[in-house]
mmCIF file of C-alpha atoms in Angstrom:
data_model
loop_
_atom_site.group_PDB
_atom_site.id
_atom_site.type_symbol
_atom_site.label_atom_id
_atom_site.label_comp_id
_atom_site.label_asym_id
_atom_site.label_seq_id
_atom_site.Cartn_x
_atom_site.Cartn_y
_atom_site.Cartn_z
ATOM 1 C CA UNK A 54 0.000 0.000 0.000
ATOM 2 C CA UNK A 55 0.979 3.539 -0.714
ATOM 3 C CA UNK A 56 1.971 5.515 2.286
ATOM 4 C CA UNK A 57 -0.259 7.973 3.712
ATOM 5 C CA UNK A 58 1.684 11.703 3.898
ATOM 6 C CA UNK A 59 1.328 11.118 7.736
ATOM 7 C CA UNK A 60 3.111 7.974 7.504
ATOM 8 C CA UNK A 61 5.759 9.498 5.410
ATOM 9 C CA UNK A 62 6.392 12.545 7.428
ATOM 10 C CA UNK A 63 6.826 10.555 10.344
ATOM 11 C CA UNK A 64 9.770 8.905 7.895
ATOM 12 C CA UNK A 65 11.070 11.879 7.531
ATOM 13 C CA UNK A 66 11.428 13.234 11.134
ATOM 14 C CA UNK A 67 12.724 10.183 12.224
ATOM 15 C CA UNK A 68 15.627 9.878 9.570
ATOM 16 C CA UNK A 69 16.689 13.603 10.875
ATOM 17 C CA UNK A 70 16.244 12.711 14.675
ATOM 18 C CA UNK A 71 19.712 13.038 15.475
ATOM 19 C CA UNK A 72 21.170 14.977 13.268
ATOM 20 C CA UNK A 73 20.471 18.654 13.832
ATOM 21 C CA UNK A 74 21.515 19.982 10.353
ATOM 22 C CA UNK A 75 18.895 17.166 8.554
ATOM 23 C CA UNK A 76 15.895 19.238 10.900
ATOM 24 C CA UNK A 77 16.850 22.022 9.934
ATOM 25 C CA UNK A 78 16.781 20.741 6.165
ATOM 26 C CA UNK A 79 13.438 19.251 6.299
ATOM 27 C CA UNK A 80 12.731 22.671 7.970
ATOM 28 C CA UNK A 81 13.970 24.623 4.989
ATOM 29 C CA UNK A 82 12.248 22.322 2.726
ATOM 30 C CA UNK A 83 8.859 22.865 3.608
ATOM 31 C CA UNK A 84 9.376 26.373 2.311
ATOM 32 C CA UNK A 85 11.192 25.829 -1.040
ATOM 33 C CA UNK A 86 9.842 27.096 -3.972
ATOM 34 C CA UNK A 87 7.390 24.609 -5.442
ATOM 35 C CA UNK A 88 5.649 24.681 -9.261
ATOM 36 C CA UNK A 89 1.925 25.497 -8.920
ATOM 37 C CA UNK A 90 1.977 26.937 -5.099
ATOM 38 C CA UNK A 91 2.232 30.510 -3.903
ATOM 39 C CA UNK A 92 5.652 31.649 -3.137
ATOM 40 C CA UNK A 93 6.160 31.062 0.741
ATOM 41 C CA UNK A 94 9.950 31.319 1.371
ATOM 42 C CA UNK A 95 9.689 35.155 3.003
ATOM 43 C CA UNK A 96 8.136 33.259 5.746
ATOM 44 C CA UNK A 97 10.574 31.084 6.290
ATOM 45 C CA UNK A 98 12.920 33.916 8.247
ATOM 46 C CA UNK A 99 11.353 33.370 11.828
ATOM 47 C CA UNK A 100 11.588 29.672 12.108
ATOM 48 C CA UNK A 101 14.519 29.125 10.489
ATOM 49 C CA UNK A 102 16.072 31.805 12.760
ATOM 50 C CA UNK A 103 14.526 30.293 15.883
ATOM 51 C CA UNK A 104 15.769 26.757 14.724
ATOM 52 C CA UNK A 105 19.090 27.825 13.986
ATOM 53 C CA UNK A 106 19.177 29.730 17.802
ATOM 54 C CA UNK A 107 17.831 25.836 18.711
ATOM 55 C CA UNK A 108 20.874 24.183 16.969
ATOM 56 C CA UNK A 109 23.742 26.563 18.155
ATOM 57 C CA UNK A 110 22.548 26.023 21.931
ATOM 58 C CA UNK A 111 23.127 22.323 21.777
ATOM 59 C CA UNK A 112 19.227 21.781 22.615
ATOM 60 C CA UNK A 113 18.722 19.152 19.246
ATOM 61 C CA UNK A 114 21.643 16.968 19.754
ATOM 62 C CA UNK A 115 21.078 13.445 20.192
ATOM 63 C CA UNK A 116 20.546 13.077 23.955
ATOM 64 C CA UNK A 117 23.510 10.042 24.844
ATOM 65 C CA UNK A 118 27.023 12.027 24.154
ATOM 66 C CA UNK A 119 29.101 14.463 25.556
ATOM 67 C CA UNK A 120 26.956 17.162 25.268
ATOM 68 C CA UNK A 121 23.463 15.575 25.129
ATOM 69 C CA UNK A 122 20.351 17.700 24.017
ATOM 70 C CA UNK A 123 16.853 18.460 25.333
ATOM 71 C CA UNK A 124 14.210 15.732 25.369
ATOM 72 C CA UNK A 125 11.856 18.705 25.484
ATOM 73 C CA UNK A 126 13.368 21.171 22.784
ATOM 74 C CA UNK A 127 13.873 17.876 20.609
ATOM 75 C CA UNK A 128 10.267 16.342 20.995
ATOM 76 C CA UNK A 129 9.006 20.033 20.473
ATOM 77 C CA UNK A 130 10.830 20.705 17.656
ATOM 78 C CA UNK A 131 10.131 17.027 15.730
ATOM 79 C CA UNK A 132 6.280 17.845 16.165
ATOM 80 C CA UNK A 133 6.521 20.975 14.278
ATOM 81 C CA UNK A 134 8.740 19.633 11.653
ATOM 82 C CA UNK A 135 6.183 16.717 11.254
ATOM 83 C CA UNK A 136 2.996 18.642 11.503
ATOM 84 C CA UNK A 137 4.392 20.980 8.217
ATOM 85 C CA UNK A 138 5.927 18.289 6.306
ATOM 86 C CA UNK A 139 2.748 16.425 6.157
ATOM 87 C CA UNK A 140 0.824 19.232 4.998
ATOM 88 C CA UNK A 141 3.546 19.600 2.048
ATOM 89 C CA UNK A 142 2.888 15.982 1.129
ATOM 90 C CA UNK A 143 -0.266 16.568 0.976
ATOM 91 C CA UNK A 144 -0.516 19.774 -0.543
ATOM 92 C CA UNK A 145 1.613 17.606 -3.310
ATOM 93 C CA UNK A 146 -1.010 15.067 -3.563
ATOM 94 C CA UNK A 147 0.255 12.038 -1.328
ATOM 95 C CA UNK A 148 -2.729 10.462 -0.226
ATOM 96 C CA UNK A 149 -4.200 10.904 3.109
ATOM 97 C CA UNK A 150 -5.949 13.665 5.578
ATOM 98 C CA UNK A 151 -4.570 15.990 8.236
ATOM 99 C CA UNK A 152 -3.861 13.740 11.192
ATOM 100 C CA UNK A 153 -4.142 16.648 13.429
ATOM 101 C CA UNK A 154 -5.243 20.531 13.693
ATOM 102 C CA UNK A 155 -1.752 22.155 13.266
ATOM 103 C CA UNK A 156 -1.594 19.802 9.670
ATOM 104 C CA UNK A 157 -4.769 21.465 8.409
ATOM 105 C CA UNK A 158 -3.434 24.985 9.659
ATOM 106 C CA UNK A 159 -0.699 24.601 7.572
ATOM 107 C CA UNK A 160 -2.377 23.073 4.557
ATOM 108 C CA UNK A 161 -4.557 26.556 4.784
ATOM 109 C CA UNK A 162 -0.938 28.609 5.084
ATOM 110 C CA UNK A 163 -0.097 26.812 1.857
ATOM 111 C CA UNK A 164 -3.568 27.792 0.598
ATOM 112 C CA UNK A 165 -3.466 31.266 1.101
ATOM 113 C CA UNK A 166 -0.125 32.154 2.764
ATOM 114 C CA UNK A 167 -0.178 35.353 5.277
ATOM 115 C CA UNK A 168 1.440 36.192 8.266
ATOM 116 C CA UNK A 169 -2.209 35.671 10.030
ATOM 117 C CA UNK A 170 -2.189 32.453 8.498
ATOM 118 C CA UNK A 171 1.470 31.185 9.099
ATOM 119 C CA UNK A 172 0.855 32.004 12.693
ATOM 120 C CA UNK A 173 -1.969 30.050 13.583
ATOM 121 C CA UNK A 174 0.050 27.400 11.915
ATOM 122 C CA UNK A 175 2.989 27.532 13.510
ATOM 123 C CA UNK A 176 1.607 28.161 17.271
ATOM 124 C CA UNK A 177 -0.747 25.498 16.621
ATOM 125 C CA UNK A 178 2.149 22.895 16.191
ATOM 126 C CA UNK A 179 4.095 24.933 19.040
ATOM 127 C CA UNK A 180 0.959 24.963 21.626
ATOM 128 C CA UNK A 181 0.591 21.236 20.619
ATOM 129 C CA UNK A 182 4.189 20.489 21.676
ATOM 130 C CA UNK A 183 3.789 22.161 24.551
ATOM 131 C CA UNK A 184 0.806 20.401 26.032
ATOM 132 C CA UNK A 185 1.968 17.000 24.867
ATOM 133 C CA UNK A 186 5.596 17.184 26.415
ATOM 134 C CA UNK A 187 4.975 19.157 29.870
ATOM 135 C CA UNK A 188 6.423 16.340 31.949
ATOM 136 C CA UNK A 189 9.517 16.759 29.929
ATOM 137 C CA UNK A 190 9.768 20.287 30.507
ATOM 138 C CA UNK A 191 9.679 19.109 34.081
ATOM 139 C CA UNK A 192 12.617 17.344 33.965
ATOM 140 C CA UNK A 193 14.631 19.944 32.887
ATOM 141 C CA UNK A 194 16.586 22.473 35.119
ATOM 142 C CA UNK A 195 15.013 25.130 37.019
ATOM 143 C CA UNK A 196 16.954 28.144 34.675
ATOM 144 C CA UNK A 197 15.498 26.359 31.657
ATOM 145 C CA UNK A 198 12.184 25.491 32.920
ATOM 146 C CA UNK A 199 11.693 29.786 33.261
ATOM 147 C CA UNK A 200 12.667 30.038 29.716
ATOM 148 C CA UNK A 201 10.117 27.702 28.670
ATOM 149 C CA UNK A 202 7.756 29.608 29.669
ATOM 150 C CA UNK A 203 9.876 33.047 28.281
ATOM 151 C CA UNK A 204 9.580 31.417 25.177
ATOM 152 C CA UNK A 205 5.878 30.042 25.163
ATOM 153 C CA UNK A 206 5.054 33.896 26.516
ATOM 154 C CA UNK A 207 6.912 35.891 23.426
ATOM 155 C CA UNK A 208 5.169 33.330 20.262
ATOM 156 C CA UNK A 209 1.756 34.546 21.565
ATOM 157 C CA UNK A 210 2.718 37.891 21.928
ATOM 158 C CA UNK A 211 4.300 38.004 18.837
ATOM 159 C CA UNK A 212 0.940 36.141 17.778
ATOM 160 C CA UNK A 213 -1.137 38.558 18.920
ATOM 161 C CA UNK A 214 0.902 41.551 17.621
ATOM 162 C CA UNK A 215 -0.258 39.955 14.278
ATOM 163 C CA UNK A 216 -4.049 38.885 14.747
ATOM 164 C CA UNK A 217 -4.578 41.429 17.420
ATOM 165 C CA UNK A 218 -2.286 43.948 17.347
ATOM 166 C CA UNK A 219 -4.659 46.188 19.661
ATOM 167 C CA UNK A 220 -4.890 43.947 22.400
ATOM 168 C CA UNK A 221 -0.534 43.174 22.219
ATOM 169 C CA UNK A 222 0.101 46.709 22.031
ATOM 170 C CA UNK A 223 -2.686 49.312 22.793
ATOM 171 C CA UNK A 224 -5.012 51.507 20.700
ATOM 172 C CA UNK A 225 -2.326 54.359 19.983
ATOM 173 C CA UNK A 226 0.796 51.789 18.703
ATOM 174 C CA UNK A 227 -1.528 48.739 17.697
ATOM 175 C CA UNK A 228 -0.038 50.169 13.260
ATOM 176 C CA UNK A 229 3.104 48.762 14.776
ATOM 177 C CA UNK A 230 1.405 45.317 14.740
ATOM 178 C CA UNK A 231 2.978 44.410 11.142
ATOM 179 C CA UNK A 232 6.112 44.629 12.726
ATOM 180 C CA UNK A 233 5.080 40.462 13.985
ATOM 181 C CA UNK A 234 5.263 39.955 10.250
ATOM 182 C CA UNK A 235 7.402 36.495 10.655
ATOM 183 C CA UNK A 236 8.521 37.938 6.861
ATOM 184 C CA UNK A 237 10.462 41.044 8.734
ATOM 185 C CA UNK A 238 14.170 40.785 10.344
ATOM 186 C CA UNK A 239 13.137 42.323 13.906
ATOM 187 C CA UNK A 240 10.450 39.165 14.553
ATOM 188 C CA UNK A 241 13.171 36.045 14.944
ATOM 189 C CA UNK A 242 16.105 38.556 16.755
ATOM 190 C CA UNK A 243 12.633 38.593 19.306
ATOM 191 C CA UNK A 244 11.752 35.415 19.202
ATOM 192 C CA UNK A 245 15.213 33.665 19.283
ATOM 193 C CA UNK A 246 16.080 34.501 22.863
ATOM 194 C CA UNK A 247 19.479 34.858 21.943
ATOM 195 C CA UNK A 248 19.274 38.203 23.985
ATOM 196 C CA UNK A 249 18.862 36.753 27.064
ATOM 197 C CA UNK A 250 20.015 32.989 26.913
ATOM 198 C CA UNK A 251 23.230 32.358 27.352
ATOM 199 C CA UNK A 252 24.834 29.894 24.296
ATOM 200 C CA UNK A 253 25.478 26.701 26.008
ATOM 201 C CA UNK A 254 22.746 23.728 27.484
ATOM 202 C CA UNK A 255 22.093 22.474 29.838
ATOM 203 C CA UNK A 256 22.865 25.769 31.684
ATOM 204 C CA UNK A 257 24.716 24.760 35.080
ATOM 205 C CA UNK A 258 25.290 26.980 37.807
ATOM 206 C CA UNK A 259 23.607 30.290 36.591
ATOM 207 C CA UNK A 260 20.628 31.791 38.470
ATOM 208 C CA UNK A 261 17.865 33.354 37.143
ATOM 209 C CA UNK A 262 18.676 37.059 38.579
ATOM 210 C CA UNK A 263 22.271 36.638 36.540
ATOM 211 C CA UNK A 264 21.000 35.565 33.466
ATOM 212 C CA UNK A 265 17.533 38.297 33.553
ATOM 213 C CA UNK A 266 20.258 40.799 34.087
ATOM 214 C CA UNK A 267 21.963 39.955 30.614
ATOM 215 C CA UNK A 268 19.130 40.424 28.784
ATOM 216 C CA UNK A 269 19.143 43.688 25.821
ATOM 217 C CA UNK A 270 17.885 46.896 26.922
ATOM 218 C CA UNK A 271 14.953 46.649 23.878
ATOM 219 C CA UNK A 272 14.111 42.767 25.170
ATOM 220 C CA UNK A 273 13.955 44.347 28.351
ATOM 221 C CA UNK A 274 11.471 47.241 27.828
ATOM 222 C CA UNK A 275 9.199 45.034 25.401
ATOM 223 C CA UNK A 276 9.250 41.955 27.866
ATOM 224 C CA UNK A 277 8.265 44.107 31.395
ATOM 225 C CA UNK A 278 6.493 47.648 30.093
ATOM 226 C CA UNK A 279 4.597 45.836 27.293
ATOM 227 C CA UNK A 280 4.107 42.178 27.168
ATOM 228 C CA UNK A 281 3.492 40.829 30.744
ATOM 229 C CA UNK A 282 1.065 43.625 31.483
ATOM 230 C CA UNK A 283 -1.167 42.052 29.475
ATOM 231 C CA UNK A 284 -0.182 38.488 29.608
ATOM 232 C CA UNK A 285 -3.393 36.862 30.749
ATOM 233 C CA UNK A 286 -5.389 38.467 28.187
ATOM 234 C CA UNK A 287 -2.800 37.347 25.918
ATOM 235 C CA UNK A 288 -3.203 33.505 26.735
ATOM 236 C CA UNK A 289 -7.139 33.991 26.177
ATOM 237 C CA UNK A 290 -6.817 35.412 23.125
ATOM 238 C CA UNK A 291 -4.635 32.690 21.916
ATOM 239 C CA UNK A 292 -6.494 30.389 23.560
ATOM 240 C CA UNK A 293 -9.252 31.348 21.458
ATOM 241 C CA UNK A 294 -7.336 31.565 18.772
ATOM 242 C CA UNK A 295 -5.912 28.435 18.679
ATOM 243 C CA UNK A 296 -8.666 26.594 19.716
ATOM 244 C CA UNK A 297 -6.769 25.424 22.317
ATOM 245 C CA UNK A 298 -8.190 25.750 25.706
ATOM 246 C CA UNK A 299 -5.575 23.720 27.902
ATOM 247 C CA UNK A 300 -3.601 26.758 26.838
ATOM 248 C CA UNK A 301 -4.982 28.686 29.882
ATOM 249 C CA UNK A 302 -3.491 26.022 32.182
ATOM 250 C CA UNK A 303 -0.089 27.647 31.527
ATOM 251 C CA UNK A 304 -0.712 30.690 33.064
ATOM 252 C CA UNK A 305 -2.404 32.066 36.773
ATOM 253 C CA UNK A 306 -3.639 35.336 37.348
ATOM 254 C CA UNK A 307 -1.062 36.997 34.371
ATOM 255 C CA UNK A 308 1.923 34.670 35.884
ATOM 256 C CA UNK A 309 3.194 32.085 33.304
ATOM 257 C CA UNK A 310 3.487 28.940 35.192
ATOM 258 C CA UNK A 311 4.491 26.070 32.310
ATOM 259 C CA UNK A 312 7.126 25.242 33.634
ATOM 260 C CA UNK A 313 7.644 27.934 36.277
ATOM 261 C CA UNK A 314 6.334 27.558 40.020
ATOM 262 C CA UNK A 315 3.239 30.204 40.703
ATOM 263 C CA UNK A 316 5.598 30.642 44.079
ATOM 264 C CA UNK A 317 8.361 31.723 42.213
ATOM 265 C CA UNK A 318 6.467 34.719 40.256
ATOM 266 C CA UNK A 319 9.047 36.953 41.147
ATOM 267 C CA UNK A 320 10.945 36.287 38.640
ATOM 268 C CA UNK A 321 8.398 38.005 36.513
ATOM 269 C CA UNK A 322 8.904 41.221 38.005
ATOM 270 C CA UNK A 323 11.658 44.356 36.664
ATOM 271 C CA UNK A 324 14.384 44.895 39.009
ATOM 272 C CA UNK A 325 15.835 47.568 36.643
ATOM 273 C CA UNK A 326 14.527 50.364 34.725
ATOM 274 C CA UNK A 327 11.714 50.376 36.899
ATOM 275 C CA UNK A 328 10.609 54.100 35.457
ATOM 276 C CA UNK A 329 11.261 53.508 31.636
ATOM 277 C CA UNK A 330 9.134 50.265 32.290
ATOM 278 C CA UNK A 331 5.907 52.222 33.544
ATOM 279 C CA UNK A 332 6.659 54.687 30.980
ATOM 280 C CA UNK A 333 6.547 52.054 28.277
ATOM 281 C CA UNK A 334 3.351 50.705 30.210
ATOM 282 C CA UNK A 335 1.241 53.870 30.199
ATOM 283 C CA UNK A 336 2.199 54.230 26.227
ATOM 284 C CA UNK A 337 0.982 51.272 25.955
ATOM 285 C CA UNK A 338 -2.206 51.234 28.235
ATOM 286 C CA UNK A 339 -3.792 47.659 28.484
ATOM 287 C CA UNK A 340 -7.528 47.498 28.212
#
């Protein structure tokens, strides 16, 4: 029998399991240039940049050797990289129907390609890693286990700087919405963390405070003055979004709490630039 595209993306995930360059490949692949479809490699800029952050970090290296990776980041990771490459099978015809929602997001992506549309997509398959892996997260260290929630907390901002730009940033700056275009350079410097995390995994002997205190001024300013403030609403909205209810699990009274302890919600509070912050937070009223 013929194999379904389901059956063959799985194929194709596993053959790049371990080998960090083959994901980001099949990655890449998804948004080559193919006869007969709308031109989709602008959007490949976000995710590609994101992956790449992934790969330098150590995060998708097989987990037994010297430096092993995440369970987490990996499983993550191979869900999104199956979820698109089955749409692109079947968007070319292989036989077979979406096996889950984030397939038939990106099958409409492919359809009608937009930065609304490759969003939804993409935090489909990223919302759907997160609620299928969040004993793995567990396992990892307490440094990373904040960061998985740093991470979860900037896609749906960045998401709704696209589908709602007034809710992410206000009536007065909500124009500035297009700048979540995952098409434009700003969105994956963002989104990468690469302005807070430090390079190397599993991160050993570095607290929280030390690393939060690394972070770029501009991370800094968006991450406390705008985003958090309006964090909760955030998570509904995406929530809605998404279709994805158990998203509001992840998050307590505006506190993300993936990964991250309720108890330890200080973490989520400035302890510089306490003045620019407010600042940024009353140009950028919530509500």
């Amino acid at each position: 029998m013929t194999p379904t595209a389901a059956e063959r993306s799985d194929l194709l995930v596993e053959a790049a399991r371990d080998d960090p360059a083959r994901r980001l490949d099949l990655a890449a692949a998804f948004y080559a240039r193919k006869p007969g479809r709308a031109d989709v490699r602008g959007y490949r800029r976000a995710e590609l940049a994101f992956l790449q952050w992934q790969v330098s970090r150590g995060v998708l290296a097989p987990v037994r050797g010297d430096r092993p990776g995440s369970p987490w980041w990996r499983a993550v990771n191979a869900g999104l990289l199956r979820d698109a490459a089955e749409a692109d099978l079947l968007a070319a015809g292989v036989p077979g129907t979406p096996s889950r929602p984030a397939v038939a997001r990106w099958l409409a992506f492919l359809a009608d390609p937009s930065p609304a549309s490759w969003y939804r997509a993409h935090n489909t398959s990223i919302v759907a890693g997160y609620v299928e892996h969040r004993r793995l997260g567990d396992a990892e260290s307490p440094v990373e286990r904040f960061f998985l929630d740093v991470t979860l907390a900037r896609v749906l901002f960045v998401h709704g700087l696209v589908l709602n730009p007034r809710l992410a940033l206000g009536r007065g700056l909500r124009p500035l919405g297009r700048l979540g275009d995952p098409r434009r350079r700003g969105v994956d410097v963002y989104l990468s963390l690469r302005d807070v995390l430090p390079r190397e995994y599993p991160l050993v002997e570095r607290s929280i405070t030390v690393i939060l205190d690394q972070e770029d001024f501009l991370g800094r300013l968006i991450d406390y003055g705008v985003m958090l403030p309006r964090m909760q609403a955030l998570y509904e909205f995406a929530a809605r979004d998404l279709d994805e209810p158990r998203l509001l699990d992840f998050i307590v009274d505006g506190d993300p709490v993936y990964a991250w302890p309720y108890e330890g919600r200080e973490a989520w509070r400035p302890r510089k630039h306490r003045r620019l912050i407010a600042l940024v937070g009353r140009v950028t009223p919530t509500g």
